[in-house]
Amino acid sequence: MWYNDHVLFSAVIVENALELVKSDLNNNLNNILEKNIGRSLHKIPNTNLISFISKKKMNWEISAVNTSTLSIDKISGIDGNYEDICWLTKEIVLLAKKNQIVQLTISKENIWKEFVNKDQLNLKNISRISVSPNGKKIAIVGE
């Protein structure tokens, strides 16, 4: 994912896992920031943070790297090992979880709630989720 015209954050395959790498094309530098991450990298709206799924622990977590300091902080745990997320706002994240989409409001109690009724979706095994830049449309990939 391009952060600006010369800095790229990417999930790079190393052996059987992904690593979060920051690449600065102006300086030809590649920094490994985190090992064993998920495939879902996202800019968190209106922040200088990029989120990713950390798979270092048995229970996976949503984490974020500060693009200025490169510090990494946990945002929230995930109930189950799911890795497809997207952000509606800087405080609301969506998670694809089997045949449902759940949401978490970061500033509240850290409780995942149903975003859309799973019976209305008529989808199974949701594998990708994305929100349009203006936040008005959601794209969902599933069976």
Coordinates of N, CA and C in Angstrom, one line a residue:
M1 N 0.8 -1.2 0.0 CA 0.0 0.0 0.0 C 0.9 1.2 0.0
W2 N 0.6 2.1 -0.9 CA 1.4 3.4 -1.0 C 1.0 4.3 0.1
Y3 N 1.9 4.8 0.8 CA 1.6 5.8 1.9 C 1.8 7.2 1.3
N4 N 2.8 7.4 0.5 CA 2.9 8.6 -0.3 C 3.7 8.3 -1.6
D5 N 4.3 9.2 -2.3 CA 4.9 9.0 -3.6 C 6.2 8.2 -3.5
H6 N 6.7 8.0 -2.3 CA 8.0 7.3 -2.3 C 8.1 6.2 -1.1
V7 N 7.0 6.1 -0.3 CA 7.0 5.2 0.8 C 5.9 4.2 0.6
L8 N 6.3 2.9 0.8 CA 5.3 1.8 0.6 C 5.4 0.9 1.8
F9 N 4.2 0.5 2.3 CA 4.0 -0.5 3.3 C 3.5 -1.7 2.7
S10 N 4.1 -2.8 2.9 CA 3.6 -4.0 2.2 C 3.7 -5.3 3.1
A11 N 3.0 -6.3 2.7 CA 3.0 -7.6 3.3 C 3.9 -8.5 2.4
V12 N 5.1 -8.8 2.8 CA 6.0 -9.6 2.0 C 6.1 -11.0 2.4
I13 N 6.0 -11.9 1.5 CA 6.1 -13.4 1.8 C 7.5 -13.7 2.1
V14 N 7.7 -14.3 3.3 CA 9.0 -14.8 3.8 C 8.7 -16.2 4.4
E15 N 9.3 -17.2 3.7 CA 9.0 -18.6 4.0 C 7.5 -18.9 4.0
N16 N 6.8 -19.2 5.1 CA 5.4 -19.5 5.0 C 4.6 -18.4 5.7
A17 N 5.1 -17.2 5.8 CA 4.4 -16.2 6.5 C 4.6 -14.8 5.8
L18 N 3.8 -13.8 6.3 CA 3.9 -12.5 5.8 C 4.6 -11.6 6.8
E19 N 5.4 -10.7 6.3 CA 6.1 -9.7 7.1 C 5.7 -8.3 6.7
L20 N 5.5 -7.4 7.7 CA 5.2 -6.0 7.3 C 6.5 -5.3 7.1
V21 N 6.6 -4.7 5.9 CA 7.8 -4.0 5.5 C 7.5 -2.6 5.0
K22 N 8.3 -1.7 5.5 CA 8.3 -0.3 5.0 C 9.4 -0.1 4.0
S23 N 9.1 0.3 2.8 CA 10.1 0.6 1.8 C 10.1 2.1 1.5
D24 N 11.3 2.7 1.6 CA 11.5 4.1 1.2 C 12.3 4.1 -0.1
L25 N 11.6 4.4 -1.2 CA 12.2 4.3 -2.5 C 13.2 5.4 -2.8
N26 N 13.1 6.5 -2.1 CA 14.1 7.6 -2.2 C 15.4 7.2 -1.7
N27 N 15.4 6.4 -0.6 CA 16.7 6.1 0.1 C 17.0 4.6 -0.1
N28 N 16.2 3.9 -0.9 CA 16.5 2.4 -1.2 C 16.6 1.6 0.1
L29 N 15.7 1.9 1.1 CA 15.7 1.2 2.4 C 14.4 0.4 2.5
N30 N 14.6 -0.8 3.1 CA 13.5 -1.7 3.4 C 13.7 -2.1 4.9
N31 N 12.6 -1.8 5.7 CA 12.6 -2.1 7.1 C 11.5 -3.1 7.4
I32 N 11.9 -4.2 8.0 CA 10.9 -5.2 8.5 C 10.4 -4.6 9.8
L33 N 9.1 -4.4 9.9 CA 8.5 -3.8 11.1 C 7.8 -4.9 12.0
E34 N 7.3 -5.9 11.4 CA 6.6 -6.9 12.1 C 6.6 -8.2 11.3
K35 N 6.7 -9.3 12.0 CA 6.7 -10.6 11.4 C 5.3 -11.3 11.7
N36 N 4.9 -12.2 10.8 CA 3.7 -13.0 11.0 C 2.5 -12.1 11.1
I37 N 2.2 -11.5 10.0 CA 1.0 -10.6 9.9 C 0.0 -11.2 8.9
G38 N -1.2 -10.6 8.9 CA -2.2 -11.0 7.9 C -2.1 -10.2 6.6
R39 N -3.0 -10.5 5.7 CA -2.8 -9.9 4.3 C -3.5 -8.5 4.2
S40 N -4.2 -8.1 5.3 CA -5.1 -6.9 5.2 C -4.4 -5.7 5.8
L41 N -3.9 -4.8 4.9 CA -3.2 -3.6 5.3 C -4.2 -2.4 5.0
H42 N -4.4 -1.5 5.9 CA -5.3 -0.4 5.6 C -4.8 0.9 6.3
K43 N -4.9 2.0 5.6 CA -4.8 3.3 6.2 C -6.0 3.5 7.1
I44 N -5.8 3.9 8.3 CA -6.9 4.3 9.2 C -7.2 5.7 8.9
P45 N -8.5 6.0 8.5 CA -8.9 7.3 8.0 C -8.5 8.4 9.0
N46 N -8.1 9.5 8.5 CA -7.8 10.7 9.3 C -6.7 10.5 10.4
T47 N -5.8 9.6 10.2 CA -4.7 9.4 11.1 C -3.4 9.2 10.3
N48 N -2.3 9.0 11.0 CA -1.1 8.6 10.3 C -0.8 7.1 10.6
L49 N -1.8 6.3 10.8 CA -1.7 4.9 11.2 C -2.1 4.0 10.0
I50 N -1.4 2.9 10.0 CA -1.8 1.8 9.1 C -2.0 0.5 9.9
S51 N -3.2 0.0 9.7 CA -3.6 -1.2 10.5 C -3.2 -2.5 9.8
F52 N -3.0 -3.5 10.6 CA -2.7 -4.9 10.1 C -3.1 -5.9 11.1
I53 N -3.2 -7.1 10.7 CA -3.5 -8.2 11.7 C -2.2 -8.8 12.2
S54 N -2.0 -8.8 13.5 CA -0.9 -9.5 14.0 C -1.2 -10.9 14.4
K55 N -0.4 -11.8 13.9 CA -0.7 -13.3 14.1 C 0.4 -13.9 15.1
K56 N 1.0 -13.0 15.8 CA 2.1 -13.5 16.7 C 1.6 -14.3 17.9
K57 N 0.4 -14.0 18.4 CA -0.2 -14.7 19.5 C -1.2 -15.7 19.0
M58 N -1.6 -16.6 19.9 CA -2.6 -17.6 19.5 C -3.9 -16.9 19.1
N59 N -4.3 -15.8 19.8 CA -5.5 -15.0 19.4 C -5.0 -13.8 18.7
W60 N -5.4 -13.7 17.4 CA -4.9 -12.6 16.6 C -5.4 -11.3 17.0
E61 N -4.7 -10.2 16.6 CA -5.1 -8.9 17.1 C -5.0 -7.9 15.9
I62 N -5.8 -6.8 16.0 CA -5.7 -5.7 15.1 C -4.6 -4.8 15.7
S63 N -3.6 -4.5 15.0 CA -2.5 -3.6 15.4 C -2.4 -2.5 14.4
A64 N -1.6 -1.4 14.8 CA -1.4 -0.3 13.9 C 0.0 0.2 14.0
V65 N 0.6 0.5 12.9 CA 2.0 1.1 12.9 C 1.8 2.6 12.7
N66 N 2.5 3.4 13.5 CA 2.5 4.9 13.3 C 3.5 5.1 12.2
T67 N 3.1 5.8 11.1 CA 4.0 5.9 9.9 C 5.1 7.0 10.2
S68 N 5.0 7.8 11.2 CA 6.0 8.7 11.6 C 7.1 8.1 12.5
T69 N 6.7 7.5 13.5 CA 7.6 6.9 14.5 C 7.9 5.4 14.3
L70 N 7.1 4.7 13.5 CA 7.2 3.3 13.3 C 6.9 2.5 14.5
S71 N 6.3 3.1 15.6 CA 5.9 2.4 16.7 C 4.6 1.6 16.4
I72 N 4.5 0.4 17.0 CA 3.3 -0.5 16.8 C 2.5 -0.6 18.1
D73 N 1.2 -0.5 18.0 CA 0.3 -0.7 19.1 C -0.8 -1.5 18.8
K74 N -1.3 -2.3 19.8 CA -2.5 -3.1 19.6 C -3.7 -2.2 19.7
I75 N -4.6 -2.5 18.7 CA -5.9 -1.7 18.7 C -7.0 -2.6 19.4
S76 N -7.1 -3.8 19.1 CA -8.1 -4.7 19.6 C -7.8 -6.2 19.4
G77 N -8.3 -7.0 20.2 CA -8.2 -8.4 20.0 C -9.4 -8.8 19.0
I78 N -9.2 -10.0 18.4 CA -10.2 -10.5 17.5 C -10.8 -11.8 18.1
D79 N -12.1 -12.0 18.1 CA -12.7 -13.2 18.6 C -12.6 -14.2 17.4
G80 N -11.6 -15.0 17.5 CA -11.4 -16.0 16.4 C -10.2 -15.5 15.5
N81 N -9.8 -16.3 14.6 CA -8.7 -16.0 13.7 C -9.1 -15.5 12.3
Y82 N -9.5 -14.3 12.2 CA -10.0 -13.7 11.0 C -9.1 -12.5 10.6
E83 N -8.9 -12.3 9.3 CA -7.9 -11.3 8.9 C -8.4 -10.3 7.9
D84 N -9.7 -10.3 7.6 CA -10.2 -9.3 6.6 C -11.0 -8.2 7.3
I85 N -10.4 -7.0 7.3 CA -11.0 -5.8 7.9 C -11.0 -4.7 6.9
C86 N -11.7 -3.6 7.3 CA -11.7 -2.3 6.6 C -12.2 -1.3 7.6
W87 N -11.9 -0.1 7.4 CA -12.2 1.0 8.3 C -13.3 1.9 7.6
L88 N -14.4 2.2 8.4 CA -15.4 3.1 8.0 C -15.0 4.5 8.4
T89 N -14.5 4.7 9.6 CA -14.0 5.9 10.1 C -12.7 5.6 11.0
K90 N -12.1 6.6 11.6 CA -10.9 6.3 12.4 C -11.3 5.6 13.7
E91 N -12.6 5.5 14.0 CA -13.0 4.8 15.2 C -13.8 3.5 14.9
I92 N -14.2 3.3 13.7 CA -15.1 2.1 13.4 C -14.4 1.2 12.4
V93 N -14.2 0.0 12.8 CA -13.6 -1.0 11.9 C -14.6 -2.2 11.7
L94 N -14.6 -2.7 10.4 CA -15.5 -3.8 10.1 C -14.6 -5.0 10.0
L95 N -15.1 -6.2 10.3 CA -14.4 -7.5 10.2 C -15.3 -8.5 9.5
A96 N -14.8 -9.1 8.5 CA -15.5 -10.2 7.9 C -15.2 -11.5 8.7
K97 N -16.3 -12.1 9.1 CA -16.2 -13.3 10.0 C -17.2 -14.4 9.5
K98 N -16.6 -15.3 8.8 CA -17.4 -16.4 8.1 C -18.4 -15.8 7.2
N99 N -19.7 -15.9 7.7 CA -20.8 -15.4 6.9 C -21.4 -14.1 7.4
Q100 N -20.7 -13.4 8.2 CA -21.2 -12.1 8.8 C -20.2 -11.0 8.7
I101 N -20.6 -9.8 8.9 CA -19.8 -8.7 9.1 C -20.1 -8.0 10.4
V102 N -19.0 -7.9 11.2 CA -19.2 -7.3 12.5 C -18.4 -6.0 12.6
Q103 N -18.8 -5.1 13.5 CA -18.1 -3.8 13.7 C -17.7 -3.6 15.1
L104 N -16.6 -2.8 15.2 CA -16.1 -2.5 16.5 C -15.9 -0.9 16.5
T105 N -16.4 -0.3 17.5 CA -16.2 1.1 17.7 C -15.0 1.2 18.8
I106 N -13.9 1.7 18.3 CA -12.7 1.6 19.1 C -12.8 2.4 20.4
S107 N -13.4 3.6 20.4 CA -13.5 4.4 21.6 C -14.5 3.9 22.6
K108 N -15.2 2.8 22.3 CA -16.2 2.3 23.3 C -15.7 1.1 24.0
E109 N -16.5 0.1 24.3 CA -16.2 -1.0 25.1 C -15.4 -2.1 24.5
N110 N -15.0 -1.9 23.3 CA -14.3 -3.0 22.5 C -15.1 -4.3 22.4
I111 N -16.4 -4.1 22.1 CA -17.3 -5.2 21.9 C -17.7 -5.3 20.5
W112 N -17.5 -6.4 19.8 CA -17.8 -6.6 18.4 C -19.3 -6.7 18.3
K113 N -20.0 -6.0 17.4 CA -21.4 -6.1 17.2 C -21.7 -6.3 15.8
E114 N -22.9 -6.9 15.5 CA -23.3 -7.2 14.2 C -23.5 -5.9 13.4
F115 N -22.8 -5.8 12.2 CA -23.0 -4.7 11.4 C -24.1 -4.8 10.4
V116 N -24.3 -6.0 9.9 CA -25.3 -6.3 8.9 C -25.9 -7.7 9.3
N117 N -27.2 -7.8 9.2 CA -27.8 -9.1 9.6 C -27.3 -10.2 8.6
K118 N -26.7 -11.2 9.2 CA -26.0 -12.3 8.3 C -27.1 -13.0 7.4
D119 N -28.3 -13.0 7.8 CA -29.4 -13.7 7.0 C -29.7 -12.8 5.8
Q120 N -29.5 -11.5 5.9 CA -29.7 -10.6 4.7 C -28.6 -10.7 3.7
L121 N -27.4 -11.0 4.1 CA -26.3 -11.1 3.2 C -26.3 -12.2 2.2
N122 N -26.8 -13.4 2.7 CA -26.9 -14.6 1.8 C -25.5 -14.9 1.2
L123 N -24.5 -14.8 2.0 CA -23.1 -15.1 1.6 C -22.5 -16.0 2.7
K124 N -21.6 -16.8 2.2 CA -20.8 -17.7 3.1 C -19.3 -17.4 2.8
N125 N -18.5 -17.7 3.8 CA -17.1 -17.6 3.7 C -16.6 -16.2 3.1
I126 N -17.0 -15.2 3.7 CA -16.6 -13.8 3.3 C -15.1 -13.8 3.4
S127 N -14.4 -13.4 2.3 CA -13.0 -13.5 2.2 C -12.3 -12.1 2.0
R128 N -13.1 -11.1 1.6 CA -12.6 -9.7 1.4 C -13.7 -8.7 1.7
I129 N -13.3 -7.6 2.2 CA -14.3 -6.5 2.4 C -13.5 -5.2 2.2
S130 N -14.2 -4.2 1.6 CA -13.6 -2.9 1.3 C -14.6 -1.9 1.3
V131 N -14.2 -0.7 1.7 CA -15.1 0.5 1.7 C -14.6 1.5 0.7
S132 N -15.6 2.1 0.0 CA -15.2 3.1 -1.0 C -14.6 4.3 -0.3
P133 N -13.8 5.1 -1.0 CA -13.1 6.2 -0.4 C -14.0 7.2 0.3
N134 N -15.2 7.4 -0.3 CA -16.2 8.3 0.4 C -17.0 7.6 1.5
G135 N -16.7 6.3 1.7 CA -17.4 5.6 2.8 C -18.8 5.3 2.6
K136 N -19.3 5.4 1.4 CA -20.8 5.2 1.2 C -21.1 3.8 0.6
K137 N -20.1 3.1 0.1 CA -20.3 1.8 -0.5 C -19.3 0.8 0.1
I138 N -19.8 -0.5 0.2 CA -19.0 -1.6 0.7 C -19.0 -2.7 -0.4
A139 N -17.8 -3.2 -0.6 CA -17.6 -4.3 -1.6 C -17.3 -5.5 -0.7
I140 N -18.0 -6.6 -1.0 CA -17.9 -7.9 -0.2 C -17.6 -9.0 -1.2
V141 N -16.6 -9.8 -0.9 CA -16.3 -11.0 -1.7 C -16.6 -12.2 -0.8
G142 N -17.4 -13.2 -1.3 CA -17.8 -14.4 -0.6 C -18.4 -15.4 -1.5
E143 N -18.8 -16.5 -1.0 CA -19.5 -17.5 -1.8 C -21.0 -17.4 -1.7

